[in-house]
Amino acid sequence: MSVDKETVKKIASLSRIAVTEAETDALVPELNNILGWVEQLGEVDCSKVEPMTAVIPNKLRLRDDVVSDGNVRDKVLANAPVADHGFFAVPKVIE
Amino acid sequence: MAEIFELGIAGIRSGIASGDFTAKEVAETFIARVSAAKSLNAVLVETPDHALAAAEATDKAKAAGKTLGKMAGVPIGMKDLFCTEGVATTAGSLILEGFTPQYESTVSSNLFKAGAGMLGKLNMDQFAMGSSNETSAFGNVISPWRRNDGGNTDLAPGGSSGGSAAVVSGRICPAATGTDTGGSIRQPAAFVGITGFKPTYGRCSRWGTIAFASSLDQAGPMAHDVRDCAIMLESMAGFDPKDSTSLELPVPEWEAGLKSDLAGKRIGIPKEYRVDNMPPEIDALWQKGIEWLKDAGAKIVEVSLPHTKYALPAYYIIAPAEASSNLARYDGVRYGMRDLPDGAGLQDMYAATREAGFGPEVKRRIMIGTYVLSAGYYDAYYTQAQKVRTLISQDFDKAWESCDLLLTPTAPSAAFGLGEKSDDPLAMYLNDVFTVPSSLAGLPAISVPAGLDGQGLPLGLQIIGKALDEQSVFNAGLALEERAGFVAKPEQWW
């Protein structure tokens, strides 16, 4: 499988990364080079193998359903590029 | 007596205990070393006040006759991947410029509770993606080492923990934190002639450590020697309910358990690690390592890890896939930079912010990760890679039937010059050929400096152990260390 210019544009869009035409041109061979190399995994017979889910056997723990933190609104907002009235502020989303 | 700046963790501990010097003198010594080493570009933010405050607390506690913590009076360097409360944290990326964490990572918090102070935040490959420290948005870290050809070519300190490697080898900090996703502690440690330890996945909490590939990321110590790594890891590790993959196990006393007599231990030599184009010097050092471990009483056995050649390609699917998901949080809304072109809407703001904030290698990996997780390709790439990961892990399980530890070189070359490999991502990825398989299997591993090559540059040997058997890894590392007698240090030119 190899990617073309249109696919690269689509991946960039899914990744929410703006790319110029020139960058797209450069990315096509770069990504194909890497994808071509990882494709050697296809030669491994994995028909009877389960995909890895945890390297070290470890049960996901449950905890009591109680509030364990919170009341730190100002700390949460402290690094926001723009915060207003106790909220994160973003450009208008709905007209 | 050695100068204070030449001491590691154990040396500082005994000097403070015997009253040869105070913790304050230690902090002042290293603060001066840090501020005189700017040309290496290893330290992004200097935090002398933090180091001094911790030192004063240690001196006070000692005067009051209190028991001192394991890291008491030791000022360390902190890789900039650890969130540090009130101290700018960037992961080497512009996208986090201006980010000041409102909380402390568990690992740094554990170290501070044990008495350590912080000298500064250390430069690194952007989001820990790199093997040469050339992907940092804040410039390359320059290795303190130089080739013995009389030239002054700037060398890579390795990566991603390149700043950590540079400050410890240059005796600018007595020890530093690192993180290892595919080799980012061990490869830089090997490049600069220090010791680096990656524990079993889950030993160190990932809470507050900026995420790259969550199923692989592990913090660990980078220090002068095996003993210092054992002391420091005891203070970093431990169960943390805030990390769902943290292991709910007590932290062993690795330092107290150090023992270089390897009688009864079987060391496996994986035949698949004899790669093409391996420099003869590295092969020769590996042979020496075999002799050293035999001399320590171990039995050597050849083992096979048949899926080794698939480890790197599997890693370069799994790690970018996890990264593309983890790095989705950098959206210009909650923290870090925002690029809002005139009249742009929300989606344009995301794309512009991420375009301006991420470096080329990070973008490349996010896009690869996005592609291998996208509809129609998920099974062919991602599921297949996770299946291959199972096979790699099973290779190790099988090897443990005939051996207790594995001995390999740490990296396929000595340090290279900055810029020599940066044009070819694939060539750069091959640096991690010996470290990635154990990362994929979550196993503990150490790199120990073992010799110099013909250019006068350090080479490292790696010991890989069974899950949770850090002690045997430390012990075999100590056996290598005692026999290698590695004392070379970079001459100070900076």
Coordinates of C-alpha atoms in Angstrom, one line a residue:
Chain A
M1 CA 0.0 0.0 0.0
S2 CA 1.4 3.4 -0.8
V3 CA 0.0 6.8 -0.3
D4 CA -0.5 9.5 -2.9
K5 CA -0.8 13.2 -2.6
E6 CA -4.5 13.1 -2.0
T7 CA -4.1 10.5 0.8
V8 CA -1.4 12.6 2.5
K9 CA -3.8 15.6 2.4
K10 CA -6.5 13.5 4.0
I11 CA -4.1 12.2 6.7
A12 CA -3.0 15.7 7.4
S13 CA -6.6 16.8 7.7
L14 CA -7.5 14.0 10.0
S15 CA -4.4 14.9 12.1
R16 CA -5.5 18.5 12.2
I17 CA -2.1 19.7 10.8
A18 CA -2.1 22.3 8.1
V19 CA 0.2 21.4 5.2
T20 CA 1.2 23.4 2.2
E21 CA 1.4 22.0 -1.4
A22 CA 5.2 21.8 -1.1
E23 CA 5.1 20.0 2.2
T24 CA 2.6 17.5 0.8
D25 CA 4.9 16.8 -2.1
A26 CA 7.8 16.2 0.3
L27 CA 5.7 14.0 2.6
V28 CA 4.6 11.6 -0.1
P29 CA 8.0 9.9 -0.6
E30 CA 8.8 10.3 3.2
L31 CA 5.7 8.5 4.4
N32 CA 6.0 5.9 1.6
N33 CA 9.5 5.1 2.6
I34 CA 8.5 4.5 6.2
L35 CA 5.3 2.6 5.3
G36 CA 7.2 0.5 2.8
W37 CA 9.6 -0.5 5.5
V38 CA 6.9 -1.4 8.1
E39 CA 5.0 -3.5 5.6
Q40 CA 7.5 -6.3 6.1
L41 CA 5.4 -7.2 9.1
G42 CA 2.9 -8.6 6.6
E43 CA 5.3 -11.6 6.1
V44 CA 4.8 -12.8 9.7
D45 CA 2.2 -15.5 10.1
C46 CA 0.0 -14.2 12.9
S47 CA -3.1 -16.2 12.1
K48 CA -3.0 -17.9 15.6
V49 CA -1.7 -14.9 17.6
E50 CA -3.7 -12.6 19.8
P51 CA -2.7 -8.9 19.6
M52 CA -0.9 -7.6 22.7
T53 CA -3.0 -5.7 25.2
A54 CA -0.7 -5.5 28.2
V55 CA 3.0 -6.3 28.4
I56 CA 2.9 -7.0 32.2
P57 CA -0.2 -8.8 33.4
N58 CA -2.0 -6.2 35.4
K59 CA -5.7 -6.0 36.3
L60 CA -7.4 -2.7 35.8
R61 CA -8.3 -1.5 39.3
L62 CA -11.7 -0.3 40.3
R63 CA -12.0 2.5 42.9
D64 CA -14.9 3.7 44.9
D65 CA -17.2 5.9 42.9
V66 CA -16.4 9.1 44.8
V67 CA -15.0 12.4 43.9
S68 CA -11.2 12.2 44.4
D69 CA -10.2 15.6 43.1
G70 CA -11.6 18.8 41.7
N71 CA -12.4 22.3 42.8
V72 CA -9.3 23.5 41.0
R73 CA -11.0 25.5 38.2
D74 CA -8.4 28.3 38.2
K75 CA -5.5 25.8 38.1
V76 CA -7.1 24.0 35.1
L77 CA -7.5 27.3 33.3
A78 CA -4.1 28.7 34.3
N79 CA -2.4 27.7 31.1
A80 CA -5.2 28.4 28.7
P81 CA -4.2 30.6 25.8
V82 CA -7.6 32.4 26.3
A83 CA -9.9 31.9 29.3
D84 CA -13.1 33.9 29.9
H85 CA -15.6 33.8 32.8
G86 CA -14.1 30.6 34.1
F87 CA -14.2 28.8 30.8
F88 CA -11.8 27.9 28.0
A89 CA -12.5 30.4 25.1
V90 CA -12.5 29.3 21.5
P91 CA -13.4 31.0 18.2
K92 CA -17.1 31.0 17.3
V93 CA -18.1 27.4 16.4
I94 CA -21.8 27.8 15.5
E95 CA -23.0 30.7 13.4
Chain B
M1 CA 39.6 13.6 48.0
A2 CA 37.6 14.0 44.8
E3 CA 36.2 17.3 44.0
I4 CA 32.5 17.6 44.8
F5 CA 31.5 17.9 41.2
E6 CA 33.1 14.5 40.4
L7 CA 30.8 12.7 42.9
G8 CA 27.7 10.8 42.1
I9 CA 24.8 10.0 44.4
A10 CA 26.5 7.6 46.7
G11 CA 29.6 9.8 47.0
I12 CA 27.5 12.8 47.9
R13 CA 25.5 10.8 50.4
S14 CA 28.6 9.6 52.2
G15 CA 30.2 13.0 52.1
I16 CA 27.2 14.7 53.7
A17 CA 26.9 11.9 56.2
S18 CA 30.5 12.2 57.3
G19 CA 30.4 16.0 57.4
D20 CA 33.0 16.4 54.6
F21 CA 30.7 19.0 53.1
T22 CA 27.2 20.3 53.4
A23 CA 24.3 19.7 51.1
K24 CA 24.4 23.5 50.5
E25 CA 28.0 23.3 49.2
V26 CA 27.0 20.4 46.9
A27 CA 24.1 22.4 45.5
E28 CA 26.2 25.5 45.0
T29 CA 28.9 23.5 43.3
F30 CA 26.5 22.0 40.7
I31 CA 24.5 25.3 40.3
A32 CA 27.8 26.8 39.2
R33 CA 28.5 23.8 36.9
V34 CA 25.1 24.2 35.3
S35 CA 25.5 27.9 34.7
A36 CA 29.0 27.4 33.2
A37 CA 27.8 24.8 30.7
K38 CA 25.4 26.9 28.5
S39 CA 27.3 26.1 25.3
L40 CA 26.1 22.4 25.6
N41 CA 22.5 23.7 25.4
A42 CA 21.5 20.8 27.7
V43 CA 19.5 22.8 30.3
L44 CA 16.4 24.6 29.2
V45 CA 15.4 26.2 32.6
E46 CA 17.8 26.6 35.5
T47 CA 16.2 26.1 38.9
P48 CA 19.0 27.0 41.4
D49 CA 16.4 28.1 44.1
H50 CA 14.9 24.6 44.0
A51 CA 18.2 22.9 44.5
L52 CA 19.2 25.3 47.3
A53 CA 15.9 24.9 49.2
A54 CA 16.2 21.1 49.1
A55 CA 19.8 21.3 50.2
E56 CA 18.9 23.6 53.1
A57 CA 16.2 21.1 54.2
T58 CA 18.8 18.3 54.1
D59 CA 21.3 20.3 56.2
K60 CA 18.6 21.2 58.7
A61 CA 17.4 17.6 58.9
K62 CA 20.9 16.4 59.5
A63 CA 21.6 19.0 62.2
A64 CA 18.4 17.9 63.9
G65 CA 19.6 14.3 63.8
K66 CA 16.8 13.1 61.6
T67 CA 17.1 10.1 59.2
L68 CA 17.9 11.5 55.7
G69 CA 16.0 10.4 52.6
K70 CA 17.7 8.2 50.0
M71 CA 18.4 11.2 47.7
A72 CA 19.0 13.7 50.5
G73 CA 21.3 16.5 49.3
V74 CA 21.6 15.2 45.8
P75 CA 20.6 17.9 43.2
I76 CA 19.5 16.3 40.0
G77 CA 18.7 17.3 36.4
M78 CA 15.0 16.7 35.4
K79 CA 14.2 15.7 31.8
D80 CA 11.7 18.3 30.5
L81 CA 9.1 15.5 29.9
F82 CA 8.3 15.6 33.7
C83 CA 5.7 18.1 34.7
T84 CA 7.2 20.2 37.5
E85 CA 4.9 22.5 39.5
G86 CA 5.5 26.1 38.8
V87 CA 8.5 25.4 36.5
A88 CA 8.0 25.7 32.7
T89 CA 7.7 22.3 31.0
T90 CA 7.9 22.0 27.2
A91 CA 8.8 18.4 26.2
G92 CA 11.2 20.2 23.8
S93 CA 8.3 21.5 21.7
L94 CA 7.1 24.9 20.8
I95 CA 3.5 23.8 21.2
L96 CA 4.1 23.8 25.0
E97 CA 5.9 27.0 25.1
G98 CA 4.7 29.0 28.1
F99 CA 3.1 25.9 29.8
T100 CA 3.7 26.0 33.5
P101 CA 2.3 22.9 35.2
Q102 CA 0.0 23.4 38.2
Y103 CA 1.0 20.0 39.6
E104 CA 4.0 17.8 40.1
S105 CA 4.6 14.5 38.3
T106 CA 4.7 11.5 40.6
V107 CA 8.3 10.6 39.7
S108 CA 9.6 14.1 40.4
S109 CA 7.5 14.3 43.5
N110 CA 8.9 11.0 44.7
L111 CA 12.4 12.1 44.1
F112 CA 11.8 15.4 46.0
K113 CA 10.2 13.5 48.9
A114 CA 13.4 11.5 49.1
G115 CA 15.4 14.7 49.5
A116 CA 16.6 15.4 46.0
G117 CA 16.7 19.0 44.7
M118 CA 16.3 20.1 41.1
L119 CA 19.1 22.0 39.2
G120 CA 17.1 22.5 36.0
K121 CA 14.9 21.1 33.2
L122 CA 16.8 19.3 30.6
N123 CA 16.6 19.6 26.8
M124 CA 15.4 16.5 24.9
D125 CA 14.1 15.3 21.5
Q126 CA 10.7 16.9 20.9
F127 CA 8.1 14.8 22.7
A128 CA 10.9 12.2 23.2
M129 CA 10.8 11.4 19.4
G130 CA 14.4 11.1 18.3
S131 CA 17.7 9.4 18.9
S132 CA 20.1 12.3 18.7
N133 CA 18.4 15.2 20.4
E134 CA 18.2 17.0 17.1
T135 CA 14.4 17.2 17.1
S136 CA 14.2 19.7 20.0
A137 CA 12.6 23.0 19.2
F138 CA 15.1 24.6 21.4
G139 CA 18.2 23.5 19.6
N140 CA 20.6 20.5 19.6
V141 CA 22.2 19.3 22.8
I142 CA 25.9 19.0 22.2
S143 CA 27.7 16.0 23.7
P144 CA 30.5 16.8 26.1
W145 CA 32.5 14.1 24.2
R146 CA 34.7 14.8 21.2
R147 CA 36.5 12.4 18.9
N148 CA 40.2 11.9 19.6
D149 CA 41.2 13.2 16.1
G150 CA 41.9 16.7 17.5
G151 CA 38.9 18.0 15.6
N152 CA 35.9 19.7 17.2
T153 CA 33.0 18.1 15.5
D154 CA 29.9 18.4 17.6
L155 CA 28.6 15.0 18.5
A156 CA 25.1 13.8 19.3
P157 CA 24.5 12.9 23.0
G158 CA 21.9 10.4 21.8
G159 CA 18.3 10.7 22.5
S160 CA 15.7 11.3 23.4
S161 CA 17.2 11.9 26.9
G162 CA 20.1 13.8 25.4
G163 CA 20.2 16.6 27.9
S164 CA 20.2 14.1 30.7
A165 CA 23.1 12.2 29.1
A166 CA 25.1 15.4 28.5
V167 CA 24.8 16.8 32.1
V168 CA 25.6 13.5 33.8
S169 CA 28.6 12.7 31.6
G170 CA 29.9 16.3 31.8
R171 CA 29.6 16.1 35.6
I172 CA 27.2 19.1 35.4
C173 CA 24.6 17.2 37.4
P174 CA 25.4 14.2 39.5
A175 CA 22.4 12.3 38.1
A176 CA 19.3 12.9 36.0
T177 CA 15.9 11.5 35.2
G178 CA 15.3 10.0 31.8
T179 CA 12.5 8.3 30.0
D180 CA 12.6 5.3 27.7
T181 CA 10.0 4.5 25.1
G182 CA 12.2 2.5 22.6
G183 CA 15.7 3.1 24.1
S184 CA 15.7 6.8 25.1
I185 CA 17.6 6.1 28.4
R186 CA 19.9 3.4 27.3
Q187 CA 21.1 4.6 23.9
P188 CA 22.1 8.1 25.2
A189 CA 23.7 6.6 28.2
A190 CA 25.8 4.4 25.9
F191 CA 26.7 7.4 23.7
V192 CA 28.2 9.4 26.6
G193 CA 29.7 6.7 28.9
I194 CA 27.2 6.7 31.8
T195 CA 24.8 4.1 33.2
G196 CA 21.1 4.2 32.4
F197 CA 18.3 1.9 33.6
K198 CA 14.9 1.3 32.2
P199 CA 12.7 -0.6 34.8
T200 CA 9.9 -3.0 34.1
Y201 CA 6.9 -1.3 32.5
G202 CA 4.7 -0.1 35.4
R203 CA 7.4 0.3 38.1
C204 CA 7.5 4.1 37.7
S205 CA 4.2 6.0 37.5
R206 CA 3.5 7.8 34.2
W207 CA 1.3 10.3 36.0
G208 CA 2.5 13.8 35.1
T209 CA 5.0 12.6 32.6
I210 CA 4.1 14.0 29.2
A211 CA 2.9 11.0 27.1
F212 CA 4.5 9.8 23.9
A213 CA 3.5 6.1 23.6
S214 CA 1.7 5.1 26.8
S215 CA 2.2 1.3 26.5
L216 CA 5.9 1.8 26.3
D217 CA 6.9 5.0 28.2
Q218 CA 8.9 4.3 31.4
A219 CA 11.0 6.6 33.5
G220 CA 14.3 5.6 34.8
P221 CA 17.6 6.9 36.3
M222 CA 20.7 8.1 34.4
A223 CA 23.7 8.2 36.6
H224 CA 27.5 7.6 37.1
D225 CA 27.2 3.9 37.9
V226 CA 25.1 0.9 38.7
R227 CA 24.8 1.7 42.5
D228 CA 23.7 5.3 41.8
C229 CA 21.0 4.0 39.4
A230 CA 19.8 1.5 42.1
I231 CA 19.6 4.2 44.7
M232 CA 17.8 6.6 42.4
L233 CA 15.3 4.1 41.0
E234 CA 14.3 3.1 44.6
S235 CA 13.2 6.7 45.0
M236 CA 11.5 7.1 41.6
A237 CA 9.5 3.8 41.6
G238 CA 6.4 2.8 43.5
F239 CA 2.7 2.2 43.2
D240 CA 0.6 5.2 42.1
P241 CA -3.2 4.9 42.0
K242 CA -3.2 7.8 39.5
D243 CA -1.6 5.6 36.8
S244 CA -3.9 2.8 35.7
T245 CA -0.9 0.7 34.6
S246 CA 1.2 1.3 37.7
L247 CA 2.2 -2.0 39.4
E248 CA 0.8 -2.5 42.8
L249 CA 4.0 -3.9 44.3
P250 CA 6.5 -2.9 47.0
V251 CA 9.7 -1.3 45.8
P252 CA 12.6 -3.7 46.4
E253 CA 15.8 -2.5 48.1
W254 CA 17.9 -2.9 45.0
E255 CA 21.0 -1.1 46.4
A256 CA 21.1 -3.4 49.4
G257 CA 20.7 -6.4 47.1
L258 CA 23.7 -5.5 44.9
K259 CA 26.0 -8.5 44.3
S260 CA 28.3 -9.0 41.4
D261 CA 28.8 -12.7 42.0
L262 CA 26.8 -14.3 39.2
A263 CA 27.3 -17.9 40.2
G264 CA 24.3 -19.9 39.1
K265 CA 23.1 -17.3 36.6
R266 CA 22.7 -18.2 32.9
I267 CA 23.3 -15.4 30.5
G268 CA 21.7 -15.7 27.0
I269 CA 23.4 -14.3 23.9
P270 CA 20.7 -13.7 21.3
K271 CA 22.1 -14.8 18.0
E272 CA 19.7 -12.5 16.0
Y273 CA 21.5 -9.5 17.6
R274 CA 24.5 -10.1 15.4
V275 CA 23.3 -7.7 12.8
D276 CA 24.9 -6.9 9.4
N277 CA 27.3 -4.0 9.3
M278 CA 28.0 -4.2 13.1
P279 CA 31.3 -2.3 13.7
P280 CA 33.9 -4.9 14.6
E281 CA 34.7 -2.9 17.8
I282 CA 31.2 -3.4 19.1
D283 CA 31.3 -7.1 18.3
A284 CA 34.7 -7.3 20.1
L285 CA 33.3 -5.5 23.1
W286 CA 30.3 -7.9 23.2
Q287 CA 32.8 -10.8 23.3
K288 CA 34.6 -9.1 26.2
G289 CA 31.3 -8.7 28.0
I290 CA 30.8 -12.5 27.6
E291 CA 34.2 -13.1 29.1
W292 CA 33.5 -10.7 32.0
L293 CA 30.2 -12.3 32.9
K294 CA 31.9 -15.8 32.7
D295 CA 34.5 -14.4 35.1
A296 CA 31.8 -13.3 37.4
G297 CA 30.6 -16.9 37.6
A298 CA 27.8 -16.9 35.0
K299 CA 27.1 -19.6 32.4
I300 CA 26.8 -18.4 28.8
V301 CA 24.2 -19.9 26.6
E302 CA 23.2 -19.0 23.0
V303 CA 19.5 -18.2 22.6
S304 CA 17.2 -17.3 19.8
L305 CA 14.8 -14.4 19.6
P306 CA 13.5 -15.2 16.1
H307 CA 11.2 -12.2 15.7
T308 CA 13.9 -9.6 16.5
K309 CA 14.0 -8.2 13.0
Y310 CA 10.3 -7.3 13.2
A311 CA 10.7 -5.3 16.4
L312 CA 11.6 -2.0 14.8
P313 CA 8.9 -2.0 12.2
A314 CA 6.3 -3.0 14.8
Y315 CA 7.6 -0.3 17.1
Y316 CA 7.3 2.3 14.3
I317 CA 3.6 1.4 13.9
I318 CA 2.7 1.1 17.6
A319 CA 4.6 4.2 19.0
P320 CA 3.3 6.6 16.3
A321 CA -0.2 5.2 16.7
E322 CA -0.2 5.9 20.4
A323 CA 1.5 9.3 19.8
S324 CA -1.1 10.4 17.3
S325 CA -3.8 9.7 19.9
N326 CA -1.8 11.2 22.9
L327 CA -0.8 14.3 21.0
A328 CA -4.4 15.1 20.0
R329 CA -4.7 17.0 23.2
Y330 CA -2.5 19.8 21.8
D331 CA -5.3 21.8 20.3
G332 CA -4.6 25.4 21.2
V333 CA -7.4 25.4 23.7
R334 CA -6.3 24.2 27.1
Y335 CA -2.6 24.9 27.3
G336 CA 0.4 25.9 25.2
M337 CA 0.4 27.9 22.1
R338 CA -2.5 29.0 20.0
D339 CA -2.2 30.1 16.3
L340 CA -5.4 31.8 15.3
P341 CA -5.2 33.2 11.8
D342 CA -7.4 36.2 11.0
G343 CA -11.0 35.2 10.6
A344 CA -10.2 31.5 11.3
G345 CA -12.7 29.1 12.8
L346 CA -12.1 26.4 15.4
Q347 CA -10.9 23.7 12.9
D348 CA -8.5 26.1 11.2
M349 CA -7.2 27.1 14.6
Y350 CA -6.4 23.5 15.5
A351 CA -4.6 22.9 12.1
A352 CA -2.7 26.2 12.3
T353 CA -1.7 25.7 15.9
R354 CA -0.5 22.2 15.3
E355 CA 1.3 23.2 12.1
A356 CA 3.2 25.9 13.9
G357 CA 3.8 24.1 17.2
F358 CA 5.0 20.6 16.2
G359 CA 8.4 19.9 14.7
P360 CA 8.8 17.9 11.5
E361 CA 9.5 14.5 13.2
V362 CA 6.5 14.9 15.5
K363 CA 4.3 15.7 12.5
R364 CA 5.6 12.8 10.6
R365 CA 4.9 10.4 13.5
I366 CA 1.4 11.8 14.1
M367 CA 0.6 11.4 10.5
I368 CA 2.0 7.8 10.3
G369 CA 0.0 7.0 13.4
T370 CA -3.2 8.6 12.1
Y371 CA -2.8 6.6 8.9
V372 CA -2.2 3.2 10.5
L373 CA -5.2 3.7 12.8
S374 CA -7.5 4.9 10.0
A375 CA -10.5 3.0 8.7
G376 CA -9.4 0.3 6.3
Y377 CA -5.8 0.1 7.4
Y378 CA -6.2 -0.5 11.2
D379 CA -6.0 -4.3 10.9
A380 CA -3.3 -4.5 8.3
Y381 CA -1.0 -2.2 10.2
Y382 CA -1.9 -1.7 13.9
T383 CA -3.5 -5.0 14.7
Q384 CA -0.8 -6.9 12.9
A385 CA 1.9 -4.9 14.8
Q386 CA 0.3 -5.7 18.1
K387 CA 0.2 -9.4 17.1
V388 CA 3.9 -9.2 16.2
R389 CA 4.5 -7.6 19.6
T390 CA 2.9 -10.6 21.2
L391 CA 5.4 -12.9 19.3
I392 CA 8.3 -10.7 20.3
S393 CA 7.2 -11.0 23.9
Q394 CA 6.8 -14.7 23.6
D395 CA 10.4 -14.9 22.1
F396 CA 11.6 -13.6 25.4
D397 CA 9.4 -15.9 27.5
K398 CA 10.9 -18.8 25.5
A399 CA 14.5 -17.5 26.1
W400 CA 13.9 -17.4 29.8
E401 CA 13.5 -21.2 29.8
S402 CA 17.2 -21.5 29.1
C403 CA 18.6 -18.3 30.6
D404 CA 18.0 -15.6 33.3
L405 CA 19.4 -12.5 31.6
L406 CA 20.5 -11.4 28.1
L407 CA 23.7 -9.6 27.1
T408 CA 23.7 -7.4 24.0
P409 CA 25.4 -4.3 22.8
T410 CA 23.3 -1.2 23.7
A411 CA 23.5 0.6 20.3
P412 CA 24.9 -0.4 16.8
S413 CA 27.4 2.5 16.8
A414 CA 29.2 5.0 18.9
A415 CA 27.9 8.6 19.0
F416 CA 27.7 10.2 15.5
G417 CA 28.2 13.8 14.6
L418 CA 25.2 16.2 14.7
G419 CA 23.7 16.4 11.3
E420 CA 25.3 13.1 10.1
K421 CA 22.0 11.1 10.2
S422 CA 19.3 13.7 10.5
D423 CA 18.3 13.6 6.8
D424 CA 17.2 10.0 6.8
P425 CA 14.5 9.1 9.4
L426 CA 14.9 5.4 8.7
A427 CA 18.7 5.4 9.4
M428 CA 18.0 7.3 12.6
Y429 CA 15.4 4.7 13.7
L430 CA 18.0 1.9 13.4
N431 CA 19.8 3.3 16.4
D432 CA 17.3 1.6 18.6
V433 CA 17.6 -1.9 17.0
F434 CA 18.9 -3.4 20.3
T435 CA 16.8 -1.5 22.7
V436 CA 13.3 -1.6 21.1
P437 CA 12.6 -5.4 21.5
S438 CA 12.8 -5.2 25.3
S439 CA 10.7 -2.1 25.3
L440 CA 8.0 -3.8 23.3
A441 CA 8.0 -6.6 25.9
G442 CA 8.1 -4.2 28.9
L443 CA 11.3 -5.7 30.3
P444 CA 13.9 -4.1 32.6
A445 CA 17.3 -3.3 31.0
I446 CA 20.5 -1.4 31.8
S447 CA 23.2 0.1 29.7
V448 CA 26.7 0.0 31.3
P449 CA 29.7 1.9 29.8
A450 CA 32.1 -0.8 28.8
G451 CA 34.9 0.6 26.6
L452 CA 36.0 3.2 24.0
D453 CA 36.1 2.8 20.3
G454 CA 39.0 3.8 18.0
Q455 CA 37.7 7.4 18.0
G456 CA 37.9 7.5 21.8
L457 CA 34.1 7.4 22.1
P458 CA 32.2 5.4 24.7
L459 CA 30.4 2.1 23.9
G460 CA 27.8 0.5 26.1
L461 CA 26.7 -3.1 26.9
Q462 CA 23.1 -3.9 27.7
I463 CA 21.7 -6.4 30.1
I464 CA 18.0 -7.3 29.7
G465 CA 16.1 -9.2 32.4
K466 CA 12.8 -10.9 33.2
A467 CA 9.9 -8.7 34.1
L468 CA 10.2 -7.4 37.7
D469 CA 13.7 -8.9 38.1
E470 CA 15.5 -5.6 38.2
Q471 CA 17.8 -7.0 40.9
S472 CA 19.5 -9.5 38.5
V473 CA 19.8 -6.8 35.9
F474 CA 21.6 -4.5 38.4
N475 CA 23.8 -7.3 39.6
A476 CA 24.9 -8.3 36.1
G477 CA 25.4 -4.7 35.3
L478 CA 27.6 -4.4 38.4
A479 CA 29.7 -7.4 37.3
L480 CA 30.3 -5.8 33.9
E481 CA 31.1 -2.4 35.5
E482 CA 33.7 -3.9 37.9
R483 CA 35.4 -5.7 35.1
A484 CA 35.2 -3.0 32.4
G485 CA 36.8 -0.5 34.7
F486 CA 35.4 2.3 32.6
V487 CA 36.8 5.6 34.0
A488 CA 37.1 7.7 30.8
K489 CA 35.5 11.2 31.0
P490 CA 35.1 13.9 28.5
E491 CA 37.7 16.6 28.7
Q492 CA 36.1 19.9 29.7
W493 CA 36.1 22.2 26.6
W494 CA 32.8 24.0 27.2

